[in-house]
Short mmCIF file of C-alpha atoms in Angstrom, two decimals:
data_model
loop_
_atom_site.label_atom_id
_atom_site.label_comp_id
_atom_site.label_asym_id
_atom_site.label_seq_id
_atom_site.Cartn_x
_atom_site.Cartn_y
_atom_site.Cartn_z
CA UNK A 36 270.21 266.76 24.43
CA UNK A 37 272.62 264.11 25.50
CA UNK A 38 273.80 261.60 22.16
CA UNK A 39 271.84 258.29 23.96
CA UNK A 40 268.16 260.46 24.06
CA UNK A 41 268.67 260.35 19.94
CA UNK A 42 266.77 258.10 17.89
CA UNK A 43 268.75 255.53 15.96
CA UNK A 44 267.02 256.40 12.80
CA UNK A 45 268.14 259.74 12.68
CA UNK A 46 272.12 259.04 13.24
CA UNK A 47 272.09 256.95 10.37
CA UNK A 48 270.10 259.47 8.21
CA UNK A 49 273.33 261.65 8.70
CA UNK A 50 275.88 259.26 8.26
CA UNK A 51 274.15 259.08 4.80
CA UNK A 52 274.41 262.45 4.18
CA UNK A 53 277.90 262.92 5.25
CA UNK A 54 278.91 260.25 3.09
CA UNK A 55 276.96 261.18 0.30
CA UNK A 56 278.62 265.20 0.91
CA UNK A 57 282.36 263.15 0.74
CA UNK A 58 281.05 261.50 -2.90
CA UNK A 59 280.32 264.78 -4.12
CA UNK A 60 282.96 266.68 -3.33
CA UNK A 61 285.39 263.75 -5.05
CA UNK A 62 283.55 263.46 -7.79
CA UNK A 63 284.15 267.57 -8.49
CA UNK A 64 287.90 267.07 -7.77
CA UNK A 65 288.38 264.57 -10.29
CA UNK A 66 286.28 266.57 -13.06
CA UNK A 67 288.70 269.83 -12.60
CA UNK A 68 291.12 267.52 -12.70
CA UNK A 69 290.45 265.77 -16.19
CA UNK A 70 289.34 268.99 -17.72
CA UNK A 71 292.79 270.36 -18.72
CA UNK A 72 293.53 267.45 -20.61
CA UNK A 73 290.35 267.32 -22.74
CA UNK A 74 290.60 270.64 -23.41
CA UNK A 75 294.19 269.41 -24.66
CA UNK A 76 293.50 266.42 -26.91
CA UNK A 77 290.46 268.81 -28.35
CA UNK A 78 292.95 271.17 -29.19
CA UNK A 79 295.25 268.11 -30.95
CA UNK A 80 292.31 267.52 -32.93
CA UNK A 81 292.03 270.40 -34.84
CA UNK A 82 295.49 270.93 -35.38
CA UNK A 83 295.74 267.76 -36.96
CA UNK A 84 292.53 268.26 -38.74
CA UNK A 85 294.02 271.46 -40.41
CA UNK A 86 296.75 270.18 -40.62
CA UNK A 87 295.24 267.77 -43.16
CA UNK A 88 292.98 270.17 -45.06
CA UNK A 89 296.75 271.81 -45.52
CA UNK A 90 297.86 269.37 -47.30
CA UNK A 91 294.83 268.82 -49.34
CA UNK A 92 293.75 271.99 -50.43
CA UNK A 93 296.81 274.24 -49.79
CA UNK A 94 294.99 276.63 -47.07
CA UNK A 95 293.26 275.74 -43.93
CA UNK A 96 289.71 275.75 -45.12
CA UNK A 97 286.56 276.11 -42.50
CA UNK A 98 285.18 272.39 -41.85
CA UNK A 99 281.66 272.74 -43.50
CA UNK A 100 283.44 274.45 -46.55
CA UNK A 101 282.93 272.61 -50.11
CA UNK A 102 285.54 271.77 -52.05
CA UNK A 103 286.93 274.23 -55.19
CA UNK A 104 286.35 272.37 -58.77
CA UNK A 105 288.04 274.93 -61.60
CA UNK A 106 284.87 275.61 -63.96
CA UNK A 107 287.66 275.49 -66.99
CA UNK A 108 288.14 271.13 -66.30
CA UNK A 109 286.96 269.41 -68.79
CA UNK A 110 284.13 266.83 -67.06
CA UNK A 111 283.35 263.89 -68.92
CA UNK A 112 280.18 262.19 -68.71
CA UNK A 113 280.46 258.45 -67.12
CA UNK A 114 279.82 256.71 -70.42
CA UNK A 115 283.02 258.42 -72.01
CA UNK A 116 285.19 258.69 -69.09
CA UNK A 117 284.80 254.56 -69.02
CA UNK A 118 285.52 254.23 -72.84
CA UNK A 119 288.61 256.59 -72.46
CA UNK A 120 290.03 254.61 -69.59
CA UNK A 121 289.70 250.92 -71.71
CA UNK A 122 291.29 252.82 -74.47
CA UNK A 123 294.09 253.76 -71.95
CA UNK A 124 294.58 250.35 -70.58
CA UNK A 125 294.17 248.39 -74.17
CA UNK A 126 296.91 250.36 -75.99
CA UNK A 127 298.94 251.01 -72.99
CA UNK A 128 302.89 250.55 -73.90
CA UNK A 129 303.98 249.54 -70.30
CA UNK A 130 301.39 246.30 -70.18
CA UNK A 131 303.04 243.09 -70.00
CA UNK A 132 302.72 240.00 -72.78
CA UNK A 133 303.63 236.42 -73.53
CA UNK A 134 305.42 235.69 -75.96
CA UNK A 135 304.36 232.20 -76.75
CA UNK A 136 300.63 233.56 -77.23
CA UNK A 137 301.59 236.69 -79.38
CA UNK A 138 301.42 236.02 -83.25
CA UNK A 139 304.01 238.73 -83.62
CA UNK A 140 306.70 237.14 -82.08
CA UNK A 141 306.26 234.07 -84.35
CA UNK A 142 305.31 230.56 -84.38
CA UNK A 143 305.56 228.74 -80.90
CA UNK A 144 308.76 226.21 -80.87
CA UNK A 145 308.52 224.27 -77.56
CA UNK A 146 312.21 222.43 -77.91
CA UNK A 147 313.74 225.74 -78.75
CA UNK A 148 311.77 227.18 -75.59
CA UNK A 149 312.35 224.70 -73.70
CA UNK A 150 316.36 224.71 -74.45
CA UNK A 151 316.34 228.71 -73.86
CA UNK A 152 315.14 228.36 -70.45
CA UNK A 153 317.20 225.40 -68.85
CA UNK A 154 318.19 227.52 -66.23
CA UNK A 155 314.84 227.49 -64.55
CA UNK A 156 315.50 223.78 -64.02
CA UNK A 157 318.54 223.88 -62.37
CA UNK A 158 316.89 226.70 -59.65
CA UNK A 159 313.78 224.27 -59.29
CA UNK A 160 316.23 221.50 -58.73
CA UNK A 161 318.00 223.02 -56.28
CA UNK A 162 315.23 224.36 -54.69
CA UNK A 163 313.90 220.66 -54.48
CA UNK A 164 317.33 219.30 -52.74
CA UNK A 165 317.03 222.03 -50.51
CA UNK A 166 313.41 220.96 -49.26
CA UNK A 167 313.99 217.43 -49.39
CA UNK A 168 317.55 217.54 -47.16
CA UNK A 169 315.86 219.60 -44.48
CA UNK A 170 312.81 216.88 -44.43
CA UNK A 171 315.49 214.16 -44.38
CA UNK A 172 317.04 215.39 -41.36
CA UNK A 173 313.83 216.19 -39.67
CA UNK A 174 313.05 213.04 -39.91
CA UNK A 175 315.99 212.13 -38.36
CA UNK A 176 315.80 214.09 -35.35
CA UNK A 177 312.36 213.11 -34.62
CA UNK A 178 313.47 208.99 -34.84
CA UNK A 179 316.69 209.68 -32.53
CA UNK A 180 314.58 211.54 -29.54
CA UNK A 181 312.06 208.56 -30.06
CA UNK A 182 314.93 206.42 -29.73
CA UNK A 183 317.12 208.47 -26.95
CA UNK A 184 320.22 209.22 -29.11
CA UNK A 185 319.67 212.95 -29.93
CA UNK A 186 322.87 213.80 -27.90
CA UNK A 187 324.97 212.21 -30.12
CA UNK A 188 323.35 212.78 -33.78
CA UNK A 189 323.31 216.65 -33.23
CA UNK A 190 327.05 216.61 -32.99
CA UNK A 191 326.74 216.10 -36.61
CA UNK A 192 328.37 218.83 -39.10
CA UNK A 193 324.87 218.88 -41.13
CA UNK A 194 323.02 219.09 -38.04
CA UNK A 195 325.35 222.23 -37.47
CA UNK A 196 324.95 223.33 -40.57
CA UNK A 197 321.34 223.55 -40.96
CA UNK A 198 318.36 225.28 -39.24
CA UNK A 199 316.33 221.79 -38.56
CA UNK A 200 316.20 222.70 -35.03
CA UNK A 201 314.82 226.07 -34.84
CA UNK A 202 311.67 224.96 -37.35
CA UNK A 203 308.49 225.24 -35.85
CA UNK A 204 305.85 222.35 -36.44
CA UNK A 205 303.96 224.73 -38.74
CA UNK A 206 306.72 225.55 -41.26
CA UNK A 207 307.47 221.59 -41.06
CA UNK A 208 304.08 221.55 -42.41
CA UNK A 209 304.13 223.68 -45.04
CA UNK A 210 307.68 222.72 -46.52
CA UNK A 211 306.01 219.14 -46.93
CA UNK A 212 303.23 221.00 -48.52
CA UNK A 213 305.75 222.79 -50.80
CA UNK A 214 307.63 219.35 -51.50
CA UNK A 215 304.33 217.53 -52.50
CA UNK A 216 303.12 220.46 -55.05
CA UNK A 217 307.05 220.78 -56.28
CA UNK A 218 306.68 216.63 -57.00
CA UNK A 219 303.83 216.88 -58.91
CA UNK A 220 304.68 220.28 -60.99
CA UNK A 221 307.54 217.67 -61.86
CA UNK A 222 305.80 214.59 -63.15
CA UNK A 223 303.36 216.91 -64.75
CA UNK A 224 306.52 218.61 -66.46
CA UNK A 225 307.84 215.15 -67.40
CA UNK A 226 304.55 213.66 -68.49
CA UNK A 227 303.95 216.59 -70.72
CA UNK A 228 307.99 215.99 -72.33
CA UNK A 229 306.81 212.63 -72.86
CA UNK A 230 303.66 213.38 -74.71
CA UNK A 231 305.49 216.09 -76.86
CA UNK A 232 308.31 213.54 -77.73
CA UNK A 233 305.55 210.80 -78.62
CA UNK A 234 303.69 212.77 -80.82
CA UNK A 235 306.73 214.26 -82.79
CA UNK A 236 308.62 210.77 -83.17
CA UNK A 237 304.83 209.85 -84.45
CA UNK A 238 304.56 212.75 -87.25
CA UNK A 239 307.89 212.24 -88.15
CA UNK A 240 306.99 208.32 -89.11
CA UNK A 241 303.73 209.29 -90.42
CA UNK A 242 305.59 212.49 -92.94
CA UNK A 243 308.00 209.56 -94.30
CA UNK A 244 305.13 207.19 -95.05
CA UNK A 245 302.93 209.81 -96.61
CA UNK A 246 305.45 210.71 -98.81
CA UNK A 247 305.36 207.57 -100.40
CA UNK A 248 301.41 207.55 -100.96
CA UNK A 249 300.06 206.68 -97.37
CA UNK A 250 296.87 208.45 -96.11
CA UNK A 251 298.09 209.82 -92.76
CA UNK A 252 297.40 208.22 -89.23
CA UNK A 253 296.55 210.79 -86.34
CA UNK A 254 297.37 209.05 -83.03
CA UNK A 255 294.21 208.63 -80.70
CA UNK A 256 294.53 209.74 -76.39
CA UNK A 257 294.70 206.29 -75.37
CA UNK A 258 297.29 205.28 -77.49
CA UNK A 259 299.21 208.79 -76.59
CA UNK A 260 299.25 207.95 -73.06
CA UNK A 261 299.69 204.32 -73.60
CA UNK A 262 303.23 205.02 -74.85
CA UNK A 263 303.92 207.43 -72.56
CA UNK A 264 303.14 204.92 -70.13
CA UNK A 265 306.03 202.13 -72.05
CA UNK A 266 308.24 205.24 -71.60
CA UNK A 267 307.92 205.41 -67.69
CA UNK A 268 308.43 201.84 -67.43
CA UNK A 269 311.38 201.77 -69.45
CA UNK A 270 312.68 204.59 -67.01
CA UNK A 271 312.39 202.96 -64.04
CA UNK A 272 315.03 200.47 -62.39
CA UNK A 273 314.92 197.05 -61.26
CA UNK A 274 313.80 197.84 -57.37
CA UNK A 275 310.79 200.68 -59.24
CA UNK A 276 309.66 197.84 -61.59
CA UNK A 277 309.34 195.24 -58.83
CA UNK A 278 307.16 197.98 -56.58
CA UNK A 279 305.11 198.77 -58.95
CA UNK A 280 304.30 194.88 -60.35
CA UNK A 281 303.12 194.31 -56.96
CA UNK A 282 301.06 197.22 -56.53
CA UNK A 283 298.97 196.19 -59.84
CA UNK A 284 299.06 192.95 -58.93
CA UNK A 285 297.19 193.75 -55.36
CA UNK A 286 295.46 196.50 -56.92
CA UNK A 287 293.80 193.05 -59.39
CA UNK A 288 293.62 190.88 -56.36
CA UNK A 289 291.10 193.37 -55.11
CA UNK A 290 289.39 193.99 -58.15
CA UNK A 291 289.15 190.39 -59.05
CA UNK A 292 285.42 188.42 -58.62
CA UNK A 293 284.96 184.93 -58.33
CA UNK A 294 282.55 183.93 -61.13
CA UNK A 295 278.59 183.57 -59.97
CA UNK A 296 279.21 179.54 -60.25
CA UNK A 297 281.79 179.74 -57.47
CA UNK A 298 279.98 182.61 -55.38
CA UNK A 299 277.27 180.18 -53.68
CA UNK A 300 279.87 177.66 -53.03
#
């Protein structure tokens, strides 16, 4: 039977086959192939799985095996185990306390606390310059590449000396962060100082007039932070006064209402 007498059906029928016999036979290769190295990484399983119960129990133990509890251990119920724990943690020698809030360690005296821990000032102060020089000279660099003279300004010794150049946008963003919440722990700081000095000068007045038959004056809030407010403005210099007298004054030019008279006008 010469090849042209065959139907065309039939030689693609086996060209299916045959390729169909070639999938087979590489799909069988790679399966003995892979088969060593299951087996394998089985085998790395359990060693590492008795490997475990080693540590844990002492002896490799089956998998489905229970755990040993000695019948001689004392087992609370819940109830007590929970009391004996709060007990633990109430009267516990190691916990921490403050010593402003503890009536053993005597009546609170803020000036003398204050005075004893000065030091903390100095490392928030420093800690301050640090934040606000590496601003400063970000700021810097950012106006001399606007303007085109970065060449020049980075020649600088504290431009050398500091790591403005290697900061990311992000940590830019949180040392501002870190400036703003260090600027207001400081004005809280200060406006607290100022209240505690206020009152005190105020007792001390008030003691020397009751002792000569005066009924004694408690200051009110207003008038607490009224004179705490005298005391900031008394602070501030010539250039701080003038800023803020024109901030109130714009702050009443908005505020302010022609009368109803003048309205329709």
């Amino acid at each position: 039977m010469d090849f042209e007498d065959i139907p065309f059906e039939e030689i693609l029928k086996k060209e299916r086959l045959a390729s169909a016999l070639e999938r087979k036979k590489v799909n069988l290769d790679s399966r003995n192939i892979n088969s060593p190295n299951k087996a394998s990484s089985e085998a790395d399983k359990n060693n590492s799985e008795s490997s475990k119960r080693l540590k844990k129990y002492g002896r490799i133990l089956s998998k489905n095996s229970p755990m040993e509890v000695s019948s001689r251990r004392q087992v609370l119920p819940e109830k007590l185990e929970n009391e004996r724990n709060y007990i633990r943690n109430k009267y516990n020698d190691s916990k921490r306390y403050d010593p402003r809030f503890n009536d053993s360690c005597g009546k609170l005296n803020t000036d003398l606390f204050h005075k004893s821990y000065t030091f903390l000032e100095d490392i928030r102060q420093e800690e301050f310059d640090q934040i606000k020089n590496t601003l400063d000279l970000h700021k810097t660099m950012t106006k001399s590449k606007e303007l085109g003279t970065w060449n020049k300004v980075k020649k600088l010794s504290k431009f050398k000396n500091s790591d403005v150049m290697h900061l990311t946008d992000d940590q830019i963003d949180n040392l501002k962060l870190k400036y703003q919440k260090l600027v207001s722990e400081k004005n809280h700081r200060k406006n607290l100082f100022l209240k505690q000095q206020t009152i005190s000068q105020h007792r001390k007045q008030e003691q020397a007039k009751i002792e000569s038959g005066k009924k004694p004056f408690f200051l009110k809030q207003k008038d607490i932070n009224i004179s705490i407010q005298d005391n900031k403005y008394k602070q501030l210099n010539k250039k701080q006064r003038s800023k803020l007298e024109q901030k109130i004054n714009r702050k009443h030019d908005s505020k302010f209402k022609p009368p109803k008279s003048l309205r329709n006008i």
